[in-house]
Short mmCIF file of C-alpha atoms in Angstrom, two decimals:
data_model
loop_
_atom_site.label_atom_id
_atom_site.label_comp_id
_atom_site.label_asym_id
_atom_site.label_seq_id
_atom_site.Cartn_x
_atom_site.Cartn_y
_atom_site.Cartn_z
CA ALA A 1449 5.43 -5.96 -16.50
CA GLN A 1450 5.97 -6.18 -12.79
CA LYS A 1451 7.09 -2.88 -11.36
CA ILE A 1452 8.04 -4.33 -7.98
CA THR A 1453 9.35 -7.83 -7.43
CA GLN A 1454 9.70 -9.52 -4.08
CA THR A 1455 11.09 -12.99 -4.63
CA GLN A 1456 10.90 -14.29 -1.06
CA PRO A 1457 7.36 -15.40 -0.20
CA GLY A 1458 8.44 -16.39 3.30
CA MET A 1459 11.45 -15.80 5.51
CA PHE A 1460 12.48 -16.99 8.95
CA VAL A 1461 14.91 -15.28 11.29
CA GLN A 1462 16.11 -15.97 14.78
CA GLU A 1463 15.23 -13.40 17.38
CA LYS A 1464 17.97 -10.73 17.77
CA GLU A 1465 19.46 -11.57 14.38
CA ALA A 1466 19.39 -9.30 11.33
CA VAL A 1467 17.37 -10.14 8.24
CA THR A 1468 17.28 -8.77 4.70
CA LEU A 1469 14.10 -8.70 2.66
CA ASP A 1470 14.69 -8.38 -1.07
CA CYS A 1471 13.00 -5.97 -3.44
CA THR A 1472 13.77 -5.10 -7.03
CA TYR A 1473 11.95 -2.48 -9.05
CA ASP A 1474 11.50 -1.43 -12.62
CA THR A 1475 11.04 2.11 -13.85
CA SER A 1476 12.35 4.34 -16.57
CA ASP A 1477 11.64 7.50 -14.60
CA PRO A 1478 14.76 9.10 -13.12
CA SER A 1479 12.72 10.39 -10.20
CA TYR A 1480 10.94 7.88 -7.99
CA GLY A 1481 10.39 6.93 -4.40
CA LEU A 1482 10.69 3.57 -2.71
CA PHE A 1483 8.76 2.53 0.38
CA TRP A 1484 8.44 -0.36 2.73
CA TYR A 1485 5.25 -1.17 4.60
CA LYS A 1486 4.58 -3.70 7.34
CA GLN A 1487 1.32 -5.58 7.67
CA PRO A 1488 0.97 -7.48 10.96
CA SER A 1489 -1.67 -10.14 11.43
CA SER A 1490 -4.09 -7.48 12.62
CA GLY A 1491 -4.22 -6.27 9.03
CA GLU A 1492 -3.25 -2.60 9.07
CA MET A 1493 -0.54 -1.33 6.72
CA ILE A 1494 2.20 0.54 8.54
CA PHE A 1495 4.71 2.79 6.80
CA LEU A 1496 8.29 1.89 7.73
CA ILE A 1497 10.83 3.69 5.56
CA TYR A 1498 11.27 5.80 2.44
CA GLN A 1499 14.13 6.21 -0.05
CA GLY A 1500 14.20 8.78 -2.84
CA SER A 1501 15.96 8.01 -6.10
CA TYR A 1502 18.24 11.01 -5.71
CA ASP A 1503 19.10 10.35 -2.08
CA GLN A 1504 22.82 9.81 -1.73
CA GLN A 1505 22.65 7.88 1.49
CA ASN A 1506 20.68 4.82 2.44
CA ALA A 1507 17.61 5.61 4.52
CA THR A 1508 17.47 4.49 8.12
CA GLU A 1509 14.64 4.51 10.65
CA GLY A 1510 15.56 2.94 13.96
CA ARG A 1511 16.15 -0.78 13.39
CA TYR A 1512 15.11 -0.47 9.74
CA SER A 1513 17.48 0.47 6.96
CA LEU A 1514 17.07 0.42 3.24
CA ASN A 1515 19.95 -0.95 1.18
CA PHE A 1516 19.52 1.08 -1.99
CA GLN A 1517 21.50 -0.07 -5.01
CA LYS A 1518 20.36 2.13 -7.85
CA ALA A 1519 22.31 0.48 -10.66
CA ARG A 1520 20.88 -2.89 -9.72
CA LYS A 1521 17.43 -1.39 -9.12
CA SER A 1522 17.19 -2.99 -5.74
CA ALA A 1523 15.83 -1.62 -2.48
CA ASN A 1524 16.29 -4.26 0.16
CA LEU A 1525 14.95 -3.79 3.68
CA VAL A 1526 17.30 -4.69 6.49
CA ILE A 1527 15.85 -5.28 9.94
CA SER A 1528 18.46 -5.43 12.66
CA ALA A 1529 18.06 -7.15 16.03
CA SER A 1530 14.80 -8.86 15.07
CA GLN A 1531 12.02 -8.94 17.61
CA LEU A 1532 9.00 -11.22 17.88
CA GLY A 1533 6.81 -8.27 17.00
CA ASP A 1534 8.53 -8.02 13.63
CA SER A 1535 6.66 -11.12 12.46
CA ALA A 1536 4.45 -9.75 9.69
CA MET A 1537 4.04 -9.33 5.94
CA TYR A 1538 6.36 -6.76 4.43
CA PHE A 1539 5.55 -4.94 1.23
CA CYS A 1540 7.91 -3.02 -0.98
CA ALA A 1541 6.36 -0.20 -2.99
CA MET A 1542 7.38 2.40 -5.52
CA ARG A 1543 5.97 5.71 -6.63
CA ASP A 1544 7.20 7.13 -9.86
CA MET A 1545 6.78 10.72 -10.91
CA ARG A 1546 3.98 11.05 -13.38
CA GLY A 1547 2.85 14.27 -11.91
CA TYR A 1548 -0.65 14.51 -10.58
CA THR A 1549 -2.32 12.70 -13.45
CA GLY A 1550 -2.03 8.94 -13.35
CA ASN A 1551 -0.03 8.76 -10.18
CA GLN A 1552 0.14 5.28 -8.75
CA PHE A 1553 1.94 3.41 -6.08
CA TYR A 1554 3.10 -0.03 -7.17
CA PHE A 1555 3.24 -2.74 -4.55
CA GLY A 1556 5.09 -6.03 -4.52
CA THR A 1557 3.49 -9.31 -3.53
CA GLY A 1558 4.99 -9.20 -0.08
CA THR A 1559 7.31 -11.29 2.08
CA SER A 1560 6.05 -13.05 5.17
CA LEU A 1561 8.61 -12.77 7.95
CA THR A 1562 8.52 -15.05 10.96
CA VAL A 1563 10.77 -14.33 13.91
CA ILE A 1564 11.68 -17.46 15.85
CA PRO A 1565 12.28 -17.18 19.61
CA ASP B 586 -3.05 5.18 14.47
CA SER B 587 -2.65 6.42 10.88
CA GLY B 588 -5.47 8.95 11.13
CA VAL B 589 -7.37 7.30 8.27
CA THR B 590 -10.77 5.94 9.32
CA GLN B 591 -12.53 3.16 7.51
CA THR B 592 -15.98 1.81 8.26
CA PRO B 593 -17.22 -0.78 8.69
CA LYS B 594 -14.37 -3.04 9.82
CA HIS B 595 -16.21 -6.17 8.80
CA LEU B 596 -19.00 -6.74 6.32
CA ILE B 597 -20.77 -9.98 5.56
CA THR B 598 -23.23 -10.07 2.72
CA ALA B 599 -24.68 -12.31 0.04
CA THR B 600 -23.98 -12.63 -3.66
CA GLY B 601 -25.82 -10.11 -5.79
CA GLN B 602 -25.98 -7.53 -3.05
CA ARG B 603 -24.58 -4.00 -2.97
CA VAL B 604 -22.42 -2.51 -0.22
CA THR B 605 -20.79 0.83 0.51
CA LEU B 606 -17.42 1.21 2.17
CA ARG B 607 -16.54 4.52 3.73
CA CYS B 608 -13.23 6.25 4.26
CA SER B 609 -12.26 9.45 6.04
CA PRO B 610 -8.73 10.58 5.15
CA ARG B 611 -6.22 12.11 7.51
CA SER B 612 -6.87 15.73 8.32
CA GLY B 613 -5.46 17.84 5.49
CA ASP B 614 -4.93 15.00 3.03
CA LEU B 615 -6.54 15.65 -0.34
CA SER B 616 -5.85 12.34 -2.02
CA VAL B 617 -7.70 9.11 -1.34
CA TYR B 618 -6.73 5.75 -2.77
CA TRP B 619 -8.66 2.49 -2.70
CA TYR B 620 -6.94 -0.89 -2.76
CA GLN B 621 -8.20 -4.44 -2.76
CA GLN B 622 -6.15 -7.13 -1.05
CA SER B 623 -6.97 -10.75 -1.69
CA LEU B 624 -4.89 -13.84 -1.06
CA ASP B 625 -4.35 -14.67 -4.70
CA GLN B 626 -4.07 -11.15 -6.14
CA GLY B 627 -2.03 -9.29 -3.57
CA LEU B 628 -2.59 -5.56 -3.15
CA GLN B 629 -4.44 -4.23 -6.18
CA PHE B 630 -4.88 -0.53 -6.86
CA LEU B 631 -8.48 0.33 -7.65
CA ILE B 632 -8.87 4.08 -7.93
CA GLN B 633 -7.52 7.42 -6.71
CA TYR B 634 -9.31 10.68 -6.03
CA TYR B 635 -7.73 14.06 -5.51
CA ASN B 636 -9.79 16.87 -4.01
CA GLY B 637 -13.04 15.42 -5.28
CA GLU B 638 -11.89 14.44 -8.75
CA GLU B 639 -10.93 11.07 -10.10
CA ARG B 640 -7.17 11.11 -10.68
CA ALA B 641 -6.15 7.57 -11.58
CA LYS B 642 -7.87 4.30 -12.25
CA GLY B 643 -6.48 0.84 -11.74
CA ASN B 644 -8.03 -2.60 -11.90
CA ILE B 645 -11.48 -1.49 -10.86
CA LEU B 646 -14.41 -3.53 -12.10
CA GLU B 647 -17.38 -1.85 -13.75
CA ARG B 648 -19.53 -3.15 -10.89
CA PHE B 649 -17.48 -0.99 -8.55
CA SER B 650 -17.63 2.76 -8.29
CA ALA B 651 -16.26 5.39 -5.98
CA GLN B 652 -16.52 9.06 -5.23
CA GLN B 653 -14.93 11.66 -3.04
CA PHE B 654 -17.19 14.21 -1.42
CA PRO B 655 -16.58 17.92 -0.73
CA ASP B 656 -15.59 17.12 2.87
CA LEU B 657 -12.98 14.78 1.31
CA HIS B 658 -14.37 11.56 2.66
CA SER B 659 -14.73 8.83 0.08
CA GLU B 660 -17.04 5.93 -0.55
CA LEU B 661 -16.45 2.77 -2.53
CA ASN B 662 -19.61 1.15 -3.84
CA LEU B 663 -19.54 -2.52 -4.76
CA SER B 664 -22.58 -3.94 -6.51
CA SER B 665 -23.76 -7.29 -7.87
CA LEU B 666 -21.32 -8.87 -5.48
CA GLU B 667 -19.68 -12.16 -6.33
CA LEU B 668 -17.85 -14.66 -4.15
CA GLY B 669 -14.57 -13.49 -5.67
CA ASP B 670 -15.09 -9.98 -4.35
CA SER B 671 -14.37 -11.22 -0.85
CA ALA B 672 -11.24 -9.36 0.17
CA LEU B 673 -9.75 -6.76 2.46
CA TYR B 674 -10.43 -3.30 1.07
CA PHE B 675 -8.05 -0.55 2.08
CA CYS B 676 -8.38 3.15 1.86
CA ALA B 677 -5.23 5.27 2.00
CA SER B 678 -4.69 8.99 1.99
CA SER B 679 -1.82 11.30 1.21
CA SER B 680 -0.94 14.92 0.74
CA PRO B 681 0.68 15.28 -2.66
CA LYS B 682 3.38 17.92 -2.55
CA GLY B 683 4.98 17.24 -5.91
CA GLY B 684 7.76 15.02 -4.66
CA THR B 685 8.48 11.33 -4.66
CA ASN B 686 8.21 11.15 -0.89
CA GLU B 687 4.42 11.25 -0.87
CA LYS B 688 3.63 8.55 1.64
CA LEU B 689 0.41 6.61 1.77
CA PHE B 690 -1.28 6.33 5.14
CA PHE B 691 -3.61 3.37 5.31
CA GLY B 692 -6.79 2.79 7.18
CA SER B 693 -7.33 -0.46 9.03
CA GLY B 694 -9.35 -1.87 6.14
CA THR B 695 -12.80 -3.32 5.63
CA GLN B 696 -12.94 -7.10 5.50
CA LEU B 697 -15.68 -8.02 3.05
CA SER B 698 -17.05 -11.55 3.01
CA VAL B 699 -19.48 -12.47 0.27
CA LEU B 700 -21.38 -15.67 1.03
#
């Protein structure tokens, strides 16, 4: 079963507008972490933001915020005031707590974001 | 710069050949992960090492093997290469501290082309 689902293969947003990239996850562990990574055309994977399952508040990092809805098992990334440099693939990921044996990060299939001038 | 170094950046080889991809983790990171990213498969977890020992295994083919050395660098060996092995191979490192906030820091990847 898919642990991470990103249903938007591609998204477009006007420069300076906000955009929400969807992510839903599946785990039975009460303790887990959610991550978003950005992959520009140059190929590297860049860590953007982290949300822990016990965190009471939504995570924010500059123009990035994570809309965490635990009951719905969703962890949407919100990018405010989009810039041309935000055009990239965005991956949602989850790490559940299996201790140090069998630890894995699960990645979604990604959403390609294009910012239009 | 993530601090994770991968070499080479690009590799072009022929079917049936064997190649070795190298990864140096961030200073202090004990865990190394290998991922394969292809257009049709997305980001696939291959294998994880922690302080020299294999910790977790994902969708790694028997033709592929990896190890982590005492200085913590890691190598991914791909043998009997097939056209379908063409992909971007990532190494990532982390410092497990027992919490869910263990972040992965990725290298810039090795683009493998099998002709």
